[in-house]
PDB file of C-alpha atoms and ligand atoms in Angstrom:
ATOM      1  CA  MET V   1      10.643 -10.735 -28.848  1.00  0.00           C
ATOM      2  CA  THR V   2      11.727  -8.056 -26.401  1.00  0.00           C
ATOM      3  CA  GLN V   3       8.315  -6.415 -25.980  1.00  0.00           C
ATOM      4  CA  THR V   4       5.936  -7.867 -23.434  1.00  0.00           C
ATOM      5  CA  ILE V   5       2.837  -6.460 -21.767  1.00  0.00           C
ATOM      6  CA  GLY V   6       3.095  -6.172 -17.973  1.00  0.00           C
ATOM      7  CA  ILE V   7      -0.043  -5.938 -15.838  1.00  0.00           C
ATOM      8  CA  ASP V   8      -0.106  -5.226 -12.099  1.00  0.00           C
ATOM      9  CA  ILE V   9      -3.419  -6.240 -10.510  1.00  0.00           C
ATOM     10  CA  GLY V  10      -3.909  -4.605  -7.114  1.00  0.00           C
ATOM     11  CA  GLY V  11      -6.757  -4.205  -4.661  1.00  0.00           C
ATOM     12  CA  THR V  12      -7.390  -0.603  -5.736  1.00  0.00           C
ATOM     13  CA  GLY V  13      -5.993  -0.285  -9.259  1.00  0.00           C
ATOM     14  CA  ILE V  14      -4.935  -2.279 -12.311  1.00  0.00           C
ATOM     15  CA  LYS V  15      -1.961  -0.874 -14.227  1.00  0.00           C
ATOM     16  CA  ALA V  16      -0.489  -1.987 -17.525  1.00  0.00           C
ATOM     17  CA  ALA V  17       2.195  -1.019 -20.021  1.00  0.00           C
ATOM     18  CA  ILE V  18       4.243  -2.462 -22.847  1.00  0.00           C
ATOM     19  CA  VAL V  19       7.721  -3.191 -21.516  1.00  0.00           C
ATOM     20  CA  ASP V  20      10.994  -3.588 -23.370  1.00  0.00           C
ATOM     21  CA  VAL V  21      12.264  -6.473 -21.243  1.00  0.00           C
ATOM     22  CA  VAL V  22      15.882  -5.901 -22.292  1.00  0.00           C
ATOM     23  CA  SER V  23      16.134  -2.229 -21.318  1.00  0.00           C
ATOM     24  CA  GLY V  24      13.398  -2.273 -18.646  1.00  0.00           C
ATOM     25  CA  GLU V  25      11.709   0.739 -20.225  1.00  0.00           C
ATOM     26  CA  PHE V  26       8.073   1.328 -20.983  1.00  0.00           C
ATOM     27  CA  ILE V  27       7.164   1.606 -24.662  1.00  0.00           C
ATOM     28  CA  GLY V  28       4.511   4.306 -24.686  1.00  0.00           C
ATOM     29  CA  GLU V  29       2.352   5.239 -21.753  1.00  0.00           C
ATOM     30  CA  LYS V  30       1.324   3.281 -18.674  1.00  0.00           C
ATOM     31  CA  ILE V  31      -2.454   2.989 -18.360  1.00  0.00           C
ATOM     32  CA  LYS V  32      -4.374   2.567 -15.140  1.00  0.00           C
ATOM     33  CA  VAL V  33      -7.985   1.883 -14.146  1.00  0.00           C
ATOM     34  CA  GLY V  34      -9.675   1.296 -10.806  1.00  0.00           C
ATOM     35  CA  THR V  35     -10.097  -2.330  -9.740  1.00  0.00           C
ATOM     36  CA  PRO V  36     -13.790  -3.271 -10.215  1.00  0.00           C
ATOM     37  CA  ALA V  37     -15.708  -3.251  -6.908  1.00  0.00           C
ATOM     38  CA  GLY V  38     -15.343  -6.578  -5.139  1.00  0.00           C
ATOM     39  CA  ALA V  39     -12.341  -7.568  -7.309  1.00  0.00           C
ATOM     40  CA  ILE V  40     -14.176 -10.656  -8.606  1.00  0.00           C
ATOM     41  CA  PRO V  41     -12.042 -12.737 -11.022  1.00  0.00           C
ATOM     42  CA  GLY V  42     -14.326 -12.391 -14.084  1.00  0.00           C
ATOM     43  CA  ASP V  43     -14.589  -8.599 -13.702  1.00  0.00           C
ATOM     44  CA  VAL V  44     -10.847  -8.211 -13.232  1.00  0.00           C
ATOM     45  CA  ALA V  45     -10.185 -10.381 -16.298  1.00  0.00           C
ATOM     46  CA  ARG V  46     -12.494  -8.192 -18.421  1.00  0.00           C
ATOM     47  CA  VAL V  47     -10.617  -5.062 -17.313  1.00  0.00           C
ATOM     48  CA  CYS V  48      -7.290  -6.736 -18.174  1.00  0.00           C
ATOM     49  CA  HIS V  49      -8.674  -7.535 -21.625  1.00  0.00           C
ATOM     50  CA  GLU V  50      -9.643  -3.881 -22.186  1.00  0.00           C
ATOM     51  CA  LEU V  51      -6.203  -2.677 -21.078  1.00  0.00           C
ATOM     52  CA  VAL V  52      -4.364  -5.164 -23.289  1.00  0.00           C
ATOM     53  CA  GLU V  53      -6.456  -4.271 -26.347  1.00  0.00           C
ATOM     54  CA  GLN V  54      -5.840  -0.584 -25.707  1.00  0.00           C
ATOM     55  CA  LEU V  55      -2.072  -1.164 -25.582  1.00  0.00           C
ATOM     56  CA  ASP V  56      -1.761  -3.686 -28.419  1.00  0.00           C
ATOM     57  CA  PRO V  57      -4.997  -3.684 -30.470  1.00  0.00           C
ATOM     58  CA  GLY V  58      -5.546  -7.074 -32.088  1.00  0.00           C
ATOM     59  CA  GLY V  59      -1.910  -7.967 -31.436  1.00  0.00           C
ATOM     60  CA  SER V  60      -0.239 -11.005 -29.948  1.00  0.00           C
ATOM     61  CA  LEU V  61       2.255  -9.687 -27.411  1.00  0.00           C
ATOM     62  CA  LEU V  62       2.753 -12.041 -24.465  1.00  0.00           C
ATOM     63  CA  VAL V  63       1.360 -10.892 -21.135  1.00  0.00           C
ATOM     64  CA  GLY V  64       2.999 -11.048 -17.699  1.00  0.00           C
ATOM     65  CA  VAL V  65       0.678 -10.431 -14.765  1.00  0.00           C
ATOM     66  CA  CYS V  66       1.424  -9.883 -11.096  1.00  0.00           C
ATOM     67  CA  PHE V  67      -1.109 -10.415  -8.358  1.00  0.00           C
ATOM     68  CA  PRO V  68      -1.098 -10.087  -4.531  1.00  0.00           C
ATOM     69  CA  ALA V  69      -1.222 -13.801  -3.697  1.00  0.00           C
ATOM     70  CA  VAL V  70       0.957 -16.882  -3.493  1.00  0.00           C
ATOM     71  CA  ILE V  71       1.150 -18.053  -7.113  1.00  0.00           C
ATOM     72  CA  ILE V  72       2.344 -21.518  -8.070  1.00  0.00           C
ATOM     73  CA  ASP V  73       2.156 -22.525 -11.734  1.00  0.00           C
ATOM     74  CA  ASP V  74      -0.325 -19.692 -12.393  1.00  0.00           C
ATOM     75  CA  VAL V  75      -2.686 -20.855  -9.587  1.00  0.00           C
ATOM     76  CA  ALA V  76      -3.472 -18.521  -6.646  1.00  0.00           C
ATOM     77  CA  PHE V  77      -3.078 -20.092  -3.224  1.00  0.00           C
ATOM     78  CA  SER V  78      -3.991 -17.134  -0.998  1.00  0.00           C
ATOM     79  CA  ALA V  79      -6.019 -13.923  -1.076  1.00  0.00           C
ATOM     80  CA  SER V  80      -4.946 -11.381   1.521  1.00  0.00           C
ATOM     81  CA  ASN V  81      -6.396  -8.213   0.065  1.00  0.00           C
ATOM     82  CA  VAL V  82      -8.573  -9.577  -2.757  1.00  0.00           C
ATOM     83  CA  ASP V  83     -11.755 -11.677  -3.004  1.00  0.00           C
ATOM     84  CA  GLU V  84     -11.589 -15.231  -1.573  1.00  0.00           C
ATOM     85  CA  SER V  85     -12.838 -16.660  -4.879  1.00  0.00           C
ATOM     86  CA  TRP V  86      -9.320 -16.279  -6.297  1.00  0.00           C
ATOM     87  CA  VAL V  87      -8.010 -19.048  -4.026  1.00  0.00           C
ATOM     88  CA  GLY V  88      -7.523 -22.239  -6.033  1.00  0.00           C
ATOM     89  CA  LEU V  89      -8.187 -20.460  -9.320  1.00  0.00           C
ATOM     90  CA  ASN V  90      -5.817 -20.912 -12.249  1.00  0.00           C
ATOM     91  CA  VAL V  91      -5.413 -17.198 -12.913  1.00  0.00           C
ATOM     92  CA  GLY V  92      -3.334 -17.882 -15.996  1.00  0.00           C
ATOM     93  CA  ASP V  93      -6.044 -20.037 -17.606  1.00  0.00           C
ATOM     94  CA  LEU V  94      -8.769 -17.494 -16.796  1.00  0.00           C
ATOM     95  CA  LEU V  95      -6.763 -14.644 -18.310  1.00  0.00           C
ATOM     96  CA  GLU V  96      -5.649 -16.645 -21.348  1.00  0.00           C
ATOM     97  CA  ALA V  97      -9.287 -17.503 -22.087  1.00  0.00           C
ATOM     98  CA  THR V  98     -10.377 -13.863 -21.716  1.00  0.00           C
ATOM     99  CA  LEU V  99      -7.424 -12.189 -23.393  1.00  0.00           C
ATOM    100  CA  GLY V 100      -6.850 -14.769 -26.145  1.00  0.00           C
ATOM    101  CA  ARG V 101      -3.074 -14.580 -25.576  1.00  0.00           C
ATOM    102  CA  ARG V 102      -0.385 -16.371 -23.596  1.00  0.00           C
ATOM    103  CA  VAL V 103      -0.317 -15.190 -19.986  1.00  0.00           C
ATOM    104  CA  HIS V 104       2.167 -15.858 -17.158  1.00  0.00           C
ATOM    105  CA  VAL V 105       1.291 -14.990 -13.553  1.00  0.00           C
ATOM    106  CA  VAL V 106       3.527 -14.248 -10.547  1.00  0.00           C
ATOM    107  CA  ASN V 107       3.233 -12.754  -7.062  1.00  0.00           C
ATOM    108  CA  ASP V 108       3.267  -8.927  -7.067  1.00  0.00           C
ATOM    109  CA  ALA V 109       6.195  -8.501  -4.658  1.00  0.00           C
ATOM    110  CA  ASP V 110       8.222 -11.107  -6.537  1.00  0.00           C
ATOM    111  CA  ALA V 111       7.634  -9.087  -9.697  1.00  0.00           C
ATOM    112  CA  ALA V 112       8.578  -5.794  -8.020  1.00  0.00           C
ATOM    113  CA  GLY V 113      11.674  -7.322  -6.418  1.00  0.00           C
ATOM    114  CA  PHE V 114      12.861  -8.915  -9.642  1.00  0.00           C
ATOM    115  CA  ALA V 115      12.411  -5.579 -11.442  1.00  0.00           C
ATOM    116  CA  GLU V 116      14.626  -3.863  -8.866  1.00  0.00           C
ATOM    117  CA  TYR V 117      17.281  -6.539  -9.395  1.00  0.00           C
ATOM    118  CA  MET V 118      17.081  -6.373 -13.194  1.00  0.00           C
ATOM    119  CA  PHE V 119      16.544  -2.665 -13.777  1.00  0.00           C
ATOM    120  CA  GLY V 120      16.609  -0.761 -10.492  1.00  0.00           C
ATOM    121  CA  ALA V 121      18.116  -0.205  -7.062  1.00  0.00           C
ATOM    122  CA  ALA V 122      19.628  -3.715  -6.777  1.00  0.00           C
ATOM    123  CA  ARG V 123      20.748  -4.020 -10.403  1.00  0.00           C
ATOM    124  CA  GLY V 124      23.234  -6.880 -10.659  1.00  0.00           C
ATOM    125  CA  VAL V 125      23.788  -7.179  -6.872  1.00  0.00           C
ATOM    126  CA  GLN V 126      25.132 -10.640  -6.010  1.00  0.00           C
ATOM    127  CA  GLY V 127      24.341 -12.542  -2.812  1.00  0.00           C
ATOM    128  CA  LEU V 128      20.898 -12.260  -1.252  1.00  0.00           C
ATOM    129  CA  VAL V 129      18.783  -9.224  -2.111  1.00  0.00           C
ATOM    130  CA  LEU V 130      15.686  -8.965   0.076  1.00  0.00           C
ATOM    131  CA  VAL V 131      13.050  -6.627  -1.318  1.00  0.00           C
ATOM    132  CA  THR V 132      10.004  -5.636   0.717  1.00  0.00           C
ATOM    133  CA  THR V 133       7.019  -3.667  -0.549  1.00  0.00           C
ATOM    134  CA  LEU V 134       5.186  -1.540   2.003  1.00  0.00           C
ATOM    135  CA  GLY V 135       1.636  -0.858   0.834  1.00  0.00           C
ATOM    136  CA  THR V 136      -1.828  -2.219   1.632  1.00  0.00           C
ATOM    137  CA  GLY V 137      -0.012  -5.413   2.516  1.00  0.00           C
ATOM    138  CA  ILE V 138       3.668  -6.151   3.000  1.00  0.00           C
ATOM    139  CA  GLY V 139       5.168  -8.207   0.215  1.00  0.00           C
ATOM    140  CA  SER V 140       8.627  -9.704  -0.049  1.00  0.00           C
ATOM    141  CA  ALA V 141      10.994 -11.028  -2.688  1.00  0.00           C
ATOM    142  CA  LEU V 142      14.206 -12.997  -2.246  1.00  0.00           C
ATOM    143  CA  ILE V 143      16.694 -12.844  -5.114  1.00  0.00           C
ATOM    144  CA  TYR V 144      19.868 -14.868  -4.685  1.00  0.00           C
ATOM    145  CA  ASN V 145      22.623 -14.312  -7.257  1.00  0.00           C
ATOM    146  CA  GLY V 146      19.951 -13.159  -9.664  1.00  0.00           C
ATOM    147  CA  VAL V 147      17.613 -16.106  -9.112  1.00  0.00           C
ATOM    148  CA  LEU V 148      14.196 -15.365  -7.659  1.00  0.00           C
ATOM    149  CA  VAL V 149      13.059 -17.646  -4.808  1.00  0.00           C
ATOM    150  CA  PRO V 150       9.295 -17.130  -5.204  1.00  0.00           C
ATOM    151  CA  ASN V 151       6.408 -16.722  -2.740  1.00  0.00           C
ATOM    152  CA  SER V 152       8.398 -15.852   0.379  1.00  0.00           C
ATOM    153  CA  GLU V 153       5.449 -13.976   2.025  1.00  0.00           C
ATOM    154  CA  LEU V 154       7.631 -12.518   4.793  1.00  0.00           C
ATOM    155  CA  GLY V 155       5.057  -9.822   5.568  1.00  0.00           C
ATOM    156  CA  HIS V 156       2.997 -12.506   7.289  1.00  0.00           C
ATOM    157  CA  MET V 157       5.781 -13.271   9.748  1.00  0.00           C
ATOM    158  CA  THR V 158       4.812 -12.842  13.396  1.00  0.00           C
ATOM    159  CA  LEU V 159       7.069 -10.242  14.980  1.00  0.00           C
ATOM    160  CA  PRO V 160       8.780 -11.007  18.299  1.00  0.00           C
ATOM    161  CA  GLY V 161       7.409  -9.137  21.327  1.00  0.00           C
ATOM    162  CA  ARG V 162       4.492  -7.786  19.335  1.00  0.00           C
ATOM    163  CA  HIS V 163       1.643  -9.893  20.783  1.00  0.00           C
ATOM    164  CA  ASN V 164       1.438 -12.357  17.921  1.00  0.00           C
ATOM    165  CA  ARG V 165       0.866  -9.682  15.364  1.00  0.00           C
ATOM    166  CA  THR V 166       2.371  -9.946  11.928  1.00  0.00           C
ATOM    167  CA  ALA V 167       4.636  -7.462  10.198  1.00  0.00           C
ATOM    168  CA  GLU V 168       1.781  -6.620   7.828  1.00  0.00           C
ATOM    169  CA  GLN V 169      -0.670  -5.991  10.685  1.00  0.00           C
ATOM    170  CA  LEU V 170       1.785  -3.657  12.408  1.00  0.00           C
ATOM    171  CA  ALA V 171       3.842  -2.043   9.718  1.00  0.00           C
ATOM    172  CA  ALA V 172       1.991  -1.973   6.378  1.00  0.00           C
ATOM    173  CA  ASN V 173       1.791   1.547   5.004  1.00  0.00           C
ATOM    174  CA  VAL V 174      -2.024   1.491   5.289  1.00  0.00           C
ATOM    175  CA  VAL V 175      -1.639   0.872   9.031  1.00  0.00           C
ATOM    176  CA  ARG V 176       0.567   3.959   9.298  1.00  0.00           C
ATOM    177  CA  GLU V 177      -2.047   5.982   7.404  1.00  0.00           C
ATOM    178  CA  ARG V 178      -5.112   4.554   9.162  1.00  0.00           C
ATOM    179  CA  LYS V 179      -3.648   4.949  12.647  1.00  0.00           C
ATOM    180  CA  ARG V 180      -1.929   8.210  11.745  1.00  0.00           C
ATOM    181  CA  LEU V 181       1.340   6.896  13.125  1.00  0.00           C
ATOM    182  CA  SER V 182       4.229   9.349  13.202  1.00  0.00           C
ATOM    183  CA  TRP V 183       7.217   8.373  11.067  1.00  0.00           C
ATOM    184  CA  SER V 184       9.192   7.561  14.213  1.00  0.00           C
ATOM    185  CA  ARG V 185       6.437   5.378  15.701  1.00  0.00           C
ATOM    186  CA  TRP V 186       6.080   3.528  12.393  1.00  0.00           C
ATOM    187  CA  ALA V 187       9.855   3.150  12.162  1.00  0.00           C
ATOM    188  CA  GLU V 188       9.838   1.341  15.532  1.00  0.00           C
ATOM    189  CA  HIS V 189       7.709  -1.410  13.971  1.00  0.00           C
ATOM    190  CA  LEU V 190       9.852  -1.430  10.839  1.00  0.00           C
ATOM    191  CA  GLN V 191      12.957  -1.745  13.010  1.00  0.00           C
ATOM    192  CA  VAL V 192      11.648  -4.977  14.579  1.00  0.00           C
ATOM    193  CA  PHE V 193      10.629  -6.304  11.164  1.00  0.00           C
ATOM    194  CA  TYR V 194      13.940  -5.611   9.430  1.00  0.00           C
ATOM    195  CA  GLU V 195      16.127  -6.710  12.337  1.00  0.00           C
ATOM    196  CA  THR V 196      14.230 -10.010  12.445  1.00  0.00           C
ATOM    197  CA  LEU V 197      14.699 -10.456   8.702  1.00  0.00           C
ATOM    198  CA  GLU V 198      18.375  -9.612   9.116  1.00  0.00           C
ATOM    199  CA  MET V 199      18.790 -12.202  11.868  1.00  0.00           C
ATOM    200  CA  LEU V 200      17.046 -14.915   9.824  1.00  0.00           C
ATOM    201  CA  PHE V 201      18.463 -14.248   6.349  1.00  0.00           C
ATOM    202  CA  SER V 202      21.661 -12.162   6.647  1.00  0.00           C
ATOM    203  CA  PRO V 203      20.930 -10.500   3.307  1.00  0.00           C
ATOM    204  CA  THR V 204      23.478  -8.541   1.300  1.00  0.00           C
ATOM    205  CA  LEU V 205      21.014  -5.720   0.698  1.00  0.00           C
ATOM    206  CA  PHE V 206      17.495  -4.643   1.673  1.00  0.00           C
ATOM    207  CA  VAL V 207      15.454  -2.727  -0.900  1.00  0.00           C
ATOM    208  CA  VAL V 208      12.275  -1.010   0.276  1.00  0.00           C
ATOM    209  CA  GLY V 209       9.522  -0.583  -2.306  1.00  0.00           C
ATOM    210  CA  GLY V 210       5.880   0.433  -2.482  1.00  0.00           C
ATOM    211  CA  GLY V 211       4.597   3.972  -3.060  1.00  0.00           C
ATOM    212  CA  VAL V 212       5.777   5.152   0.383  1.00  0.00           C
ATOM    213  CA  SER V 213       9.393   4.441  -0.539  1.00  0.00           C
ATOM    214  CA  LYS V 214       9.306   7.806  -2.361  1.00  0.00           C
ATOM    215  CA  GLU V 215       9.268   9.269   1.145  1.00  0.00           C
ATOM    216  CA  TYR V 216      12.139   7.092   2.361  1.00  0.00           C
ATOM    217  CA  GLU V 217      13.985  10.046   3.901  1.00  0.00           C
ATOM    218  CA  ASN V 218      11.332  10.157   6.620  1.00  0.00           C
ATOM    219  CA  PHE V 219      11.885   6.621   7.871  1.00  0.00           C
ATOM    220  CA  LEU V 220      14.896   4.756   6.459  1.00  0.00           C
ATOM    221  CA  PRO V 221      17.439   6.946   8.351  1.00  0.00           C
ATOM    222  CA  LEU V 222      15.635   6.013  11.596  1.00  0.00           C
ATOM    223  CA  LEU V 223      16.499   2.306  11.212  1.00  0.00           C
ATOM    224  CA  THR V 224      19.616   0.782  12.756  1.00  0.00           C
ATOM    225  CA  LEU V 225      20.766  -2.274  10.830  1.00  0.00           C
ATOM    226  CA  ARG V 226      24.100  -3.723   9.772  1.00  0.00           C
ATOM    227  CA  THR V 227      22.688  -4.481   6.305  1.00  0.00           C
ATOM    228  CA  PRO V 228      22.480  -1.593   3.824  1.00  0.00           C
ATOM    229  CA  ILE V 229      18.843  -0.598   3.283  1.00  0.00           C
ATOM    230  CA  ILE V 230      17.919   1.537   0.257  1.00  0.00           C
ATOM    231  CA  PRO V 231      14.731   2.730  -1.447  1.00  0.00           C
ATOM    232  CA  ALA V 232      13.444   1.068  -4.602  1.00  0.00           C
ATOM    233  CA  GLU V 233      13.819   2.978  -7.867  1.00  0.00           C
ATOM    234  CA  HIS V 234      10.694   1.978  -9.698  1.00  0.00           C
ATOM    235  CA  PHE V 235       8.053   2.553  -6.984  1.00  0.00           C
ATOM    236  CA  ASN V 236       4.649   1.746  -8.440  1.00  0.00           C
ATOM    237  CA  ASN V 237       6.002   0.706 -11.853  1.00  0.00           C
ATOM    238  CA  ALA V 238       8.097  -2.166 -10.496  1.00  0.00           C
ATOM    239  CA  GLY V 239       5.256  -4.721 -10.594  1.00  0.00           C
ATOM    240  CA  ILE V 240       4.562  -4.090 -14.284  1.00  0.00           C
ATOM    241  CA  LEU V 241       8.274  -4.257 -15.170  1.00  0.00           C
ATOM    242  CA  GLY V 242       8.906  -7.455 -13.207  1.00  0.00           C
ATOM    243  CA  ALA V 243       5.742  -9.221 -14.369  1.00  0.00           C
ATOM    244  CA  ALA V 244       6.809  -8.608 -17.969  1.00  0.00           C
ATOM    245  CA  ALA V 245      10.455  -9.553 -17.349  1.00  0.00           C
ATOM    246  CA  LEU V 246       9.506 -12.848 -15.671  1.00  0.00           C
ATOM    247  CA  VAL V 247       7.519 -14.157 -18.654  1.00  0.00           C
ATOM    248  CA  PRO V 248       9.434 -17.247 -19.794  1.00  0.00           C
ATOM    249  CA  ILE V 249      10.965 -16.593 -23.199  1.00  0.00           C
ATOM    250  CA  GLU V 250      10.051 -20.011 -24.616  1.00  0.00           C
ATOM    251  CA  ARG V 251       6.309 -19.550 -24.036  1.00  0.00           C
TER     252      ARG V 251
HETATM  253  C1  LIG I   1       0.116 -10.854   0.231  1.00  0.00           C
HETATM  254  C2  LIG I   1       1.304 -11.007  -0.676  1.00  0.00           C
HETATM  255  C3  LIG I   1       1.542  -9.721  -1.439  1.00  0.00           C
HETATM  256  C4  LIG I   1       1.612  -8.537  -0.486  1.00  0.00           C
HETATM  257  C5  LIG I   1       1.759  -7.219  -1.216  1.00  0.00           C
HETATM  258  C6  LIG I   1       0.298  -9.634   1.110  1.00  0.00           C
HETATM  259  O1  LIG I   1      -0.818  -9.480   1.915  1.00  0.00           O
HETATM  260  O2  LIG I   1      -0.021 -12.012   1.030  1.00  0.00           O
HETATM  261  O3  LIG I   1       1.095 -12.075  -1.579  1.00  0.00           O
HETATM  262  O4  LIG I   1       2.734  -9.825  -2.163  1.00  0.00           O
HETATM  263  O5  LIG I   1       0.460  -8.478   0.316  1.00  0.00           O
HETATM  264  O6  LIG I   1       0.667  -6.964  -2.054  1.00  0.00           O
END
């Protein structure tokens, strides 16, 4: 079956679409609703159920979900920008019980990164592709020769010379917005982040995702790196695409 439902659960919105996982295209429209206040698991699961039934009424398409947390075997092990009650929860079991369908769960940046490798800016690139998403948090995905190394969480890395602050605390896009940082001031933080990643991982390619990557011309040219650094292609659709594409075929 090449059609799978992808759902991207975020702190502000929940987006879903049917994805052709061979071509990486949406079948029909993407739908989006606001995340219920508090982002409590039961409320989020109910919204996912409504979205799935809207896309595939009474059907049995498999569902791939991405979520902003460390996810191991469908269980959440962190909660940076969502309610603490997700920690330790088997998100897959909760959603399977609510949706009545098979569900597979992955980290949101892993999903976005894998989508860029499969269908986007890093399509088919061999070696190490390091994808970062700059949004409310900073997410990361490592894809080596097409294999995803999950849960890298590089946005929580403490940056050198930055008073024990993490990349996410200094350089998330919400920090730029909240502090009204100029592009050049923000790029100074990004420079430290990416040069540290470059020193530690020597990637073949950096891909920069998240909604702000649409405005890449304002900040990517300000970075000095030996590694090529390019904007993502799928912006806010990458999570849906990757979540769907990562659903194991045998499930
Ligand atoms: C979370 C990651 C997530 C990233 C982007 C971070 O705060 O720890 O799991 O991928 O935000 O949403």
